[in-house]
Short mmCIF file of C-alpha atoms in Angstrom, two decimals:
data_model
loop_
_atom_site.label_atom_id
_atom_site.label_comp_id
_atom_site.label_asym_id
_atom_site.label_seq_id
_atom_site.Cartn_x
_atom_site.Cartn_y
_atom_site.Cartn_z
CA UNK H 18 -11.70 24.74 -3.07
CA UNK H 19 -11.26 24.79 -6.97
CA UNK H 20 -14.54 25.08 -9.15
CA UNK H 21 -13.20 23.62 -11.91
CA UNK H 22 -15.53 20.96 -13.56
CA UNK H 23 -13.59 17.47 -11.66
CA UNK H 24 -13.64 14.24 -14.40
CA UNK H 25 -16.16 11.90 -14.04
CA UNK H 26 -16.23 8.63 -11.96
CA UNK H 27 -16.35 6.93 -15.17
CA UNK H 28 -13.23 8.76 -16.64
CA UNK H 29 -11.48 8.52 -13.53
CA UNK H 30 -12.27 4.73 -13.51
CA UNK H 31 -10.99 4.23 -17.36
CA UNK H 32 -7.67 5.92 -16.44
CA UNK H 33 -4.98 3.43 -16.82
CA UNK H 34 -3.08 3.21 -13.74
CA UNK H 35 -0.84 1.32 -11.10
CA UNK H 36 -1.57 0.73 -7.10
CA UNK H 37 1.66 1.12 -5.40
CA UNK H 38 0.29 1.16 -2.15
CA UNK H 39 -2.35 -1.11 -0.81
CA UNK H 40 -2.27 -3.85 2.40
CA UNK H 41 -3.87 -7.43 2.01
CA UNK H 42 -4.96 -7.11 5.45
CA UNK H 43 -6.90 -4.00 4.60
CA UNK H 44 -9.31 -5.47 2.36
CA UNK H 45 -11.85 -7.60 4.80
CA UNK H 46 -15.14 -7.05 4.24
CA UNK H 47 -17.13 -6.45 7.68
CA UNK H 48 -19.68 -8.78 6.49
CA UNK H 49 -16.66 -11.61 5.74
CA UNK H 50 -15.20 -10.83 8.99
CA UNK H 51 -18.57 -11.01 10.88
CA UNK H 52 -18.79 -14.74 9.35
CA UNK H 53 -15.61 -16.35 10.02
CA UNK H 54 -16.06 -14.51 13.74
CA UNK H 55 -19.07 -16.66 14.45
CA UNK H 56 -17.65 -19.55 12.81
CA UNK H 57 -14.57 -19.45 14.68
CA UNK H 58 -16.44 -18.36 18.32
CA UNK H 59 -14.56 -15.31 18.20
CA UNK H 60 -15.97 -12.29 19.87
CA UNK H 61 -16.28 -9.31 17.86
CA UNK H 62 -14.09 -6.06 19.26
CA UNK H 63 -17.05 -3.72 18.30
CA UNK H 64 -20.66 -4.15 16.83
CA UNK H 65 -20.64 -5.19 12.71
CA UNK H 66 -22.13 -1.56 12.15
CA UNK H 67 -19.31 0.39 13.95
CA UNK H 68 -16.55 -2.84 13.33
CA UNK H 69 -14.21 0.06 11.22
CA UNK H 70 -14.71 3.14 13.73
CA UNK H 71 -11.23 3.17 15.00
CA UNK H 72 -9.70 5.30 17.53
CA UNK H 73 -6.34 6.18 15.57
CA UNK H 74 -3.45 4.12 14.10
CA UNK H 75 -2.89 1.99 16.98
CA UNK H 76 -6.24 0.66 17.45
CA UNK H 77 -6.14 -0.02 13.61
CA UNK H 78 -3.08 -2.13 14.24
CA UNK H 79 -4.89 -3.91 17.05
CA UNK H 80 -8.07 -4.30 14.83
CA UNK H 81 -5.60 -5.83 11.83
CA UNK H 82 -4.27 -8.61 13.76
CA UNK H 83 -7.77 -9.08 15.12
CA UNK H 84 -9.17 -9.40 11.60
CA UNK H 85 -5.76 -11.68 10.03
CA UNK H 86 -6.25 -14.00 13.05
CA UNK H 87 -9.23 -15.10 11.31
CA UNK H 88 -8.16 -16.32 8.07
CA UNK H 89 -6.38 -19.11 9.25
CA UNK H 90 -7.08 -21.47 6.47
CA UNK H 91 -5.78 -21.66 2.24
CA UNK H 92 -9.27 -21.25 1.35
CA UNK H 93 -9.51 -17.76 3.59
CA UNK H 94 -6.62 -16.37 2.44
CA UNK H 95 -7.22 -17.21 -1.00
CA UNK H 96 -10.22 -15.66 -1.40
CA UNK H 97 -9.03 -12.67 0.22
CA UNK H 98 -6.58 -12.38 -2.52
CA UNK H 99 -9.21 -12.77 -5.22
CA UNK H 100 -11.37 -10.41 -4.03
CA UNK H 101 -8.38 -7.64 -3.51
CA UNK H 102 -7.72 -8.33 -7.52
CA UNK H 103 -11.56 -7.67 -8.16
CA UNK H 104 -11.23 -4.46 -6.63
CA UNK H 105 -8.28 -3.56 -8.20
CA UNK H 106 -10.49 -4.08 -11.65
CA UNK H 107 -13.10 -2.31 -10.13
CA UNK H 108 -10.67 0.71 -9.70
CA UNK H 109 -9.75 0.83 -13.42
CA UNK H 110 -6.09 -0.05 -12.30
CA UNK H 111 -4.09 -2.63 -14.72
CA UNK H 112 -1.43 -3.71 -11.78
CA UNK H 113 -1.15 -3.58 -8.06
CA UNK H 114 2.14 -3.83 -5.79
CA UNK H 115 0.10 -5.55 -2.23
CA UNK H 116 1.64 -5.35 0.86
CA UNK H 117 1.61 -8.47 3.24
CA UNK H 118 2.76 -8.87 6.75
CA UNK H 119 3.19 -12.17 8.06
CA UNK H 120 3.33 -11.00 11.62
CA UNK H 121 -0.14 -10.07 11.76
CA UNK H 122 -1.49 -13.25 10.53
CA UNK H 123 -1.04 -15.84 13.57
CA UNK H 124 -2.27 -19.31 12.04
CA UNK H 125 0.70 -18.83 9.39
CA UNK H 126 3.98 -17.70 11.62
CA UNK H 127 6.63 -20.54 11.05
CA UNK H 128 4.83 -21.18 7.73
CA UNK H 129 5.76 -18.51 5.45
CA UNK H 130 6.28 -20.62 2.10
CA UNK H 131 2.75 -21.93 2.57
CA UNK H 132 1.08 -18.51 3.26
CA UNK H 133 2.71 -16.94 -0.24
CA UNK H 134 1.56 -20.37 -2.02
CA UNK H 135 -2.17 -19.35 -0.73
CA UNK H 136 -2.04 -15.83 -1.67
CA UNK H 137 -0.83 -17.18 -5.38
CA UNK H 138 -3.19 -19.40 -5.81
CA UNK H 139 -6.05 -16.63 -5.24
CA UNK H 140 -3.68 -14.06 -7.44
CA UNK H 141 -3.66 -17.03 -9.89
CA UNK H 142 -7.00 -17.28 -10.44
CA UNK H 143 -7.94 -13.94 -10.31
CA UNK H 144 -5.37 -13.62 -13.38
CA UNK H 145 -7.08 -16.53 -15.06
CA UNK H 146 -10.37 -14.97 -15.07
CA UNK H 147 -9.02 -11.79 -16.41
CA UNK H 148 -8.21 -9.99 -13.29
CA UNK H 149 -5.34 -7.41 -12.98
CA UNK H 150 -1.68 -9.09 -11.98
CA UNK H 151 -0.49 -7.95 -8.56
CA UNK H 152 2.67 -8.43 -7.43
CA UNK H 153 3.19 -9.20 -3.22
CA UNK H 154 5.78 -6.90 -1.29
CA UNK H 155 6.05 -8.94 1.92
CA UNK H 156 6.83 -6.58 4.75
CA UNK H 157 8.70 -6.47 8.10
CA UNK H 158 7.10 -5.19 10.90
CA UNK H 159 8.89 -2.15 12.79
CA UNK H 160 9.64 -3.36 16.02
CA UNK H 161 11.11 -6.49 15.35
CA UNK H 162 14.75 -7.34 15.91
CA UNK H 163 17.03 -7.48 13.20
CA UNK H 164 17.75 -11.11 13.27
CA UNK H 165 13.69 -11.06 12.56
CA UNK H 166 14.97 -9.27 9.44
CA UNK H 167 17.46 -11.52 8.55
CA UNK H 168 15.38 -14.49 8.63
CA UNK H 169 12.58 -13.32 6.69
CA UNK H 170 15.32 -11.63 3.97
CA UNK H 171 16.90 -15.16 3.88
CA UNK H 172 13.82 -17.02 3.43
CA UNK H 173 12.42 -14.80 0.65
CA UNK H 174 16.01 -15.48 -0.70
CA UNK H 175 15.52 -19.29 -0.73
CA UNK H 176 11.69 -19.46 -1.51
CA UNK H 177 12.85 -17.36 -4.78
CA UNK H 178 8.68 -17.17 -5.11
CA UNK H 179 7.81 -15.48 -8.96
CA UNK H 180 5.13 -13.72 -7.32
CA UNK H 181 7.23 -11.82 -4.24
CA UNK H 182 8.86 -8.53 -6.52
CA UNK H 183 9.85 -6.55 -3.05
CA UNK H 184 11.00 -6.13 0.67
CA UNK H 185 8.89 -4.08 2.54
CA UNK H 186 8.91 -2.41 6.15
CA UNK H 187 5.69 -0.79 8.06
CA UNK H 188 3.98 -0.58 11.02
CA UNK H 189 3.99 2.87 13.53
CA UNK H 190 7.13 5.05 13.57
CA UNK H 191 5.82 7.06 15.82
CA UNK H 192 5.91 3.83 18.36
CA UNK H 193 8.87 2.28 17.81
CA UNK H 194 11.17 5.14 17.18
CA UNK H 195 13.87 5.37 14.96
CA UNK H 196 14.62 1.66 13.10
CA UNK H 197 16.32 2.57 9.72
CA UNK H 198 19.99 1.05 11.55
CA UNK H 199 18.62 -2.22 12.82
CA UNK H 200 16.99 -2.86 9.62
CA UNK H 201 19.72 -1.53 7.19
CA UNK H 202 21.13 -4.90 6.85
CA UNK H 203 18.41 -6.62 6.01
CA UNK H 204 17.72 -4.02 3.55
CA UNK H 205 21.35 -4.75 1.82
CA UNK H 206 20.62 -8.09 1.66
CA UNK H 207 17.25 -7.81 0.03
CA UNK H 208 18.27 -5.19 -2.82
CA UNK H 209 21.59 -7.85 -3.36
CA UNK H 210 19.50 -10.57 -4.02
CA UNK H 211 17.44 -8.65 -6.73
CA UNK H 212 14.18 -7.52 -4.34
CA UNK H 213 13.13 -4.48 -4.77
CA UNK H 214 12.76 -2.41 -1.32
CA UNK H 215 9.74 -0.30 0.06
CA UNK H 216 9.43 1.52 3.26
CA UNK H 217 6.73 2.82 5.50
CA UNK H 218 7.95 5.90 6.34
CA UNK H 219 7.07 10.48 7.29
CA UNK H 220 3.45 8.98 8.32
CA UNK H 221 3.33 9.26 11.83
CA UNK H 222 6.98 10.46 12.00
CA UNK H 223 8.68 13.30 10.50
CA UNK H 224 11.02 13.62 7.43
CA UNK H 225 13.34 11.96 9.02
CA UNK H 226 12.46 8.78 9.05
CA UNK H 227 12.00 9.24 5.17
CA UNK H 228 15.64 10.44 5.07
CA UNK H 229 16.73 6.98 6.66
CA UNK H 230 14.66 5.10 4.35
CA UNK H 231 16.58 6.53 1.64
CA UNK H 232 20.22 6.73 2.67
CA UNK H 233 20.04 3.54 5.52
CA UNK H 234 17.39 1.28 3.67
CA UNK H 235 18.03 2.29 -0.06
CA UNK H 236 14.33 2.67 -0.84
CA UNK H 237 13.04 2.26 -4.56
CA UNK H 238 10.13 3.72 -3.42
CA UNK H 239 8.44 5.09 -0.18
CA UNK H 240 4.87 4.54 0.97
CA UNK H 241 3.22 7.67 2.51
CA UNK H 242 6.81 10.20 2.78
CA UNK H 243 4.17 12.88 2.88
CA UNK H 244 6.01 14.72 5.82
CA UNK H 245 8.78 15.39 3.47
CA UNK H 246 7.50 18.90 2.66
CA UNK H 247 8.74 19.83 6.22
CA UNK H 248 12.49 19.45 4.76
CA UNK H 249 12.76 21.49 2.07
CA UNK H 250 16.09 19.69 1.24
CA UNK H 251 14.55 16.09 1.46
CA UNK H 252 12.29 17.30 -1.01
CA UNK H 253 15.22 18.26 -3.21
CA UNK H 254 16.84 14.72 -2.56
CA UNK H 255 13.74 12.80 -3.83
CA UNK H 256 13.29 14.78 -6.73
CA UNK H 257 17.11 14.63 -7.73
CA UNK H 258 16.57 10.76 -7.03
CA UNK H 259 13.04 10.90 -8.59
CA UNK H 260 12.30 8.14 -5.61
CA UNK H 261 8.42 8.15 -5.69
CA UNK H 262 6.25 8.46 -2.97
CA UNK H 263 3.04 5.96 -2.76
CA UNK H 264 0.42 8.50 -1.28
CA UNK H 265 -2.33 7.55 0.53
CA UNK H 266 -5.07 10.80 1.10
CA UNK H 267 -8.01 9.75 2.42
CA UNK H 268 -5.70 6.98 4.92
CA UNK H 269 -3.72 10.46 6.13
CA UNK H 270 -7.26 12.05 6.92
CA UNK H 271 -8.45 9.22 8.39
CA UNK H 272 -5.91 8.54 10.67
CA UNK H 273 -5.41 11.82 11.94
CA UNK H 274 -1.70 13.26 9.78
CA UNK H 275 -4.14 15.99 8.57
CA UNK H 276 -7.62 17.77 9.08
CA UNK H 277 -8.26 18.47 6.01
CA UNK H 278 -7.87 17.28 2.31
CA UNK H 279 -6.91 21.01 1.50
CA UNK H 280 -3.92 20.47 3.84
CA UNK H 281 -2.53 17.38 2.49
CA UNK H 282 0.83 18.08 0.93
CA UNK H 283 0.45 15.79 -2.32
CA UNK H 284 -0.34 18.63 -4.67
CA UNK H 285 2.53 20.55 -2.74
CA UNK H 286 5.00 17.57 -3.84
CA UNK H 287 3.43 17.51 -6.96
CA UNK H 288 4.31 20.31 -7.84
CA UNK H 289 7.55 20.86 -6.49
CA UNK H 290 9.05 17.93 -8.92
CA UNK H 291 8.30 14.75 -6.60
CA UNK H 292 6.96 11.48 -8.42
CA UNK H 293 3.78 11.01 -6.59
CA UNK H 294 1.21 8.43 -6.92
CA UNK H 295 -2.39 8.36 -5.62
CA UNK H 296 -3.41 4.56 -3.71
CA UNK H 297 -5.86 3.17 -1.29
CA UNK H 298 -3.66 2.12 1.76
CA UNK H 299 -6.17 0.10 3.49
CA UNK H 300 -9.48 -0.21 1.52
CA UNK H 301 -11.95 -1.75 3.07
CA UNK H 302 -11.11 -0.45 6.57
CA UNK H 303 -10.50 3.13 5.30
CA UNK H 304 -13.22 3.30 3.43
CA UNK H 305 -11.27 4.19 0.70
CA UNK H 306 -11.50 3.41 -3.22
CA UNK H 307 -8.69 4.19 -6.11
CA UNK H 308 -11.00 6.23 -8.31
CA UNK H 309 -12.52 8.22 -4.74
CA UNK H 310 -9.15 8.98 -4.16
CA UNK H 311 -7.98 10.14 -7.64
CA UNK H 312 -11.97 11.96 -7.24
CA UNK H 313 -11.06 13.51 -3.73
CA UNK H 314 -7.40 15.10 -5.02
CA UNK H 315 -8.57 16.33 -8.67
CA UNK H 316 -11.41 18.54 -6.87
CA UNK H 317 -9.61 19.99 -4.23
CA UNK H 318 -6.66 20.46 -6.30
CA UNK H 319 -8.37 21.42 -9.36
CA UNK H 320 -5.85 19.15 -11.22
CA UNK H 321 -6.54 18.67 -15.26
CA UNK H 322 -6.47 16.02 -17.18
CA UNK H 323 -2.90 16.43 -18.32
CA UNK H 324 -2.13 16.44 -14.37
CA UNK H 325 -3.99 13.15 -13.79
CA UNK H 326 -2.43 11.51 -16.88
CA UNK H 327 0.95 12.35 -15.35
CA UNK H 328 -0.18 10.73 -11.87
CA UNK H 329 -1.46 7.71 -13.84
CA UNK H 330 1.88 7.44 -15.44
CA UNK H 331 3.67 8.04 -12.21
CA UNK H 332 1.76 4.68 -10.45
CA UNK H 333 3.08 2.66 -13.14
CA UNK H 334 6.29 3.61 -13.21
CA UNK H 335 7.00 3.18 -9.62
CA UNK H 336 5.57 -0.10 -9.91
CA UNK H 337 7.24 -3.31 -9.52
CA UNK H 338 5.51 -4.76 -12.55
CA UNK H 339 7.02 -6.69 -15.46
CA UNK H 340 7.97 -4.39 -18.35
CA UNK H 341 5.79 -6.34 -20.57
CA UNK H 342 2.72 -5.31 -17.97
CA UNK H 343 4.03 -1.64 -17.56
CA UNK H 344 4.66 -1.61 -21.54
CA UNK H 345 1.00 -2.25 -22.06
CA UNK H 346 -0.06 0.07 -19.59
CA UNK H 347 1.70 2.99 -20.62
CA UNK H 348 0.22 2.51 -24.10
CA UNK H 349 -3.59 2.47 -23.15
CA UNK H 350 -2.45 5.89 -20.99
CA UNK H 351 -1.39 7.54 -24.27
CA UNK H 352 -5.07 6.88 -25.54
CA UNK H 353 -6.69 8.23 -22.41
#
């Protein structure tokens, strides 16, 4: 461990800074969830105290469609959307790219225009009351079909939605194997149409699944790719193709990809030329905040201030935020 004096929560929380990485269906409160359960008749899968003690990443996927069953109304969903941009505030950050996968939220399959148009209208209002903008990467779930992938790439095509910037893909490589071919269409289709792309991928696999992400999926950017630095040579390749990587520590701890914050690989890819960025993955559920994460890296890493100022400006450039927004952000970063 590093001794060196680590910046303040209050420094750390006035760094201007992007979230690249971050799932709506990672930010329920237990309390929130504990509500609409009784409202609904619902039974609870564990007791409210223990409701985020999960087993490992599958029972976390369980527990998220669990949790997105329950908002099943505009208001719900909404409100979870507001509440996400609070926290992004809260965080110091000036812009968030959210992930949001329609197949874990059953009372909105078949109804995807009307499921963006909620998450808007709680993005809107969040922006109206001087809340960070976020922009929504809607996401594919691995182990659907391609012809899944077609018709969600051809309805974000025709919804043409202001608020949708990206394609996304996630879920558990380990589970479903290798899916960069069935997807690569979809993919093509996506970055034609002027969405950007963003893949799950080296989380529960190895690099190779961040090597398919790149040459069958054209990636902009990757979320987790932390088991890169077991390929030397993909290491080179993101670097040469300065794709970034959307890391998520205390989510890789969490969920088992390493024992110890000393052994994640972030300062490793730092260092070695990648463009890494520090996010949250799934809040709420992780226990997780942006400035605890930026906290956990800078005092096991001993990173400075000229270190954190080049993560800062890392998040916002691999951002899928309006120039205007990235602009403004880059400026209050030179003042940090």
């Amino acid at each position: 461990m590093h001794t060196l004096q680590s910046p303040s929560v209050e420094r750390l929380r006035a760094l201007p800074k992007a979230e690249v990485h971050a799932h709506l269906e990672g930010c329920f409160e237990s309390a929130l969830l504990e509500q609409w359960a009784k409202q609904a008749g619902v039974p609870m899968p564990r007791p409210a105290e223990r409701l985020f003690a999960f087993e490992g990443l599958a029972d976390f996927l369980h527990f998220l469609d669990w949790a997105c069953g329950l908002a099943s109304t505009r208001q719900r969903l909404a409100e979870l959307a507001y509440s996400y941009s609070q926290r992004l505030a809260d965080g110091g950050a000036g812009y968030a790219d959210v992930i949001v996968n329609p197949t874990h939220w059953p009372a909105w399959h078949g109804r995807l225009p009307e499921m963006i148009d909620a998450i808007d209208a709680g993005l809107r209002a969040a922006e109206q009351d001087g809340l960070p903008p976020v922009g929504l990467c809607i996401s594919l779930l691995r182990t659907q079909s391609a012809d899944a992938a077609a018709e969600l790439v051809d309805a974000l095509v025709a919804l043409k939605h202001p608020r949708v910037v990206a394609l996304s893909i996630d879920g558990n490589e380990a589970a479903a194997g290798r899916t960069g071919p069935r997807f690569a269409q979809a993919f093509r289709r996506a970055g034609a149409a002027g969405l950007r792309r963003t893949v799950h991928a080296g989380e529960s696999s190895g690099p190779e699944g961040v090597r398919d992400a790149i040459e069958l999926l054209g990636a902009d950017r990757i979320d987790h790719g932390v088991r890169a630095i077991e390929d030397p040579e993909l290491v080179g390749l993101l670097v040469d193709r300065q794709i970034p990587l959307g890391i998520c520590p205390t989510s890789n701890l969490k969920l088992g990809v390493y024992p110890r914050i000393e052994d994640h690989p972030i300062d490793r890819l730092r260092r070695a030329g990648v463009l890494v960025s520090i996010n949250t993955d799934d809040p709420v559920l992780l226990g997780a905040s942006l400035v605890g994460e930026y906290a956990l890296c800078a005092q096991a890493f001993g990173w400075s201030d000229d270190d954190l100022r080049a993560l800062a400006r890392h998040s916002i450039d691999a951002s899928f935020a309006s120039a205007d927004t990235k602009a403004s952000l880059v400026r209050s970063l030179s003042q940090w």
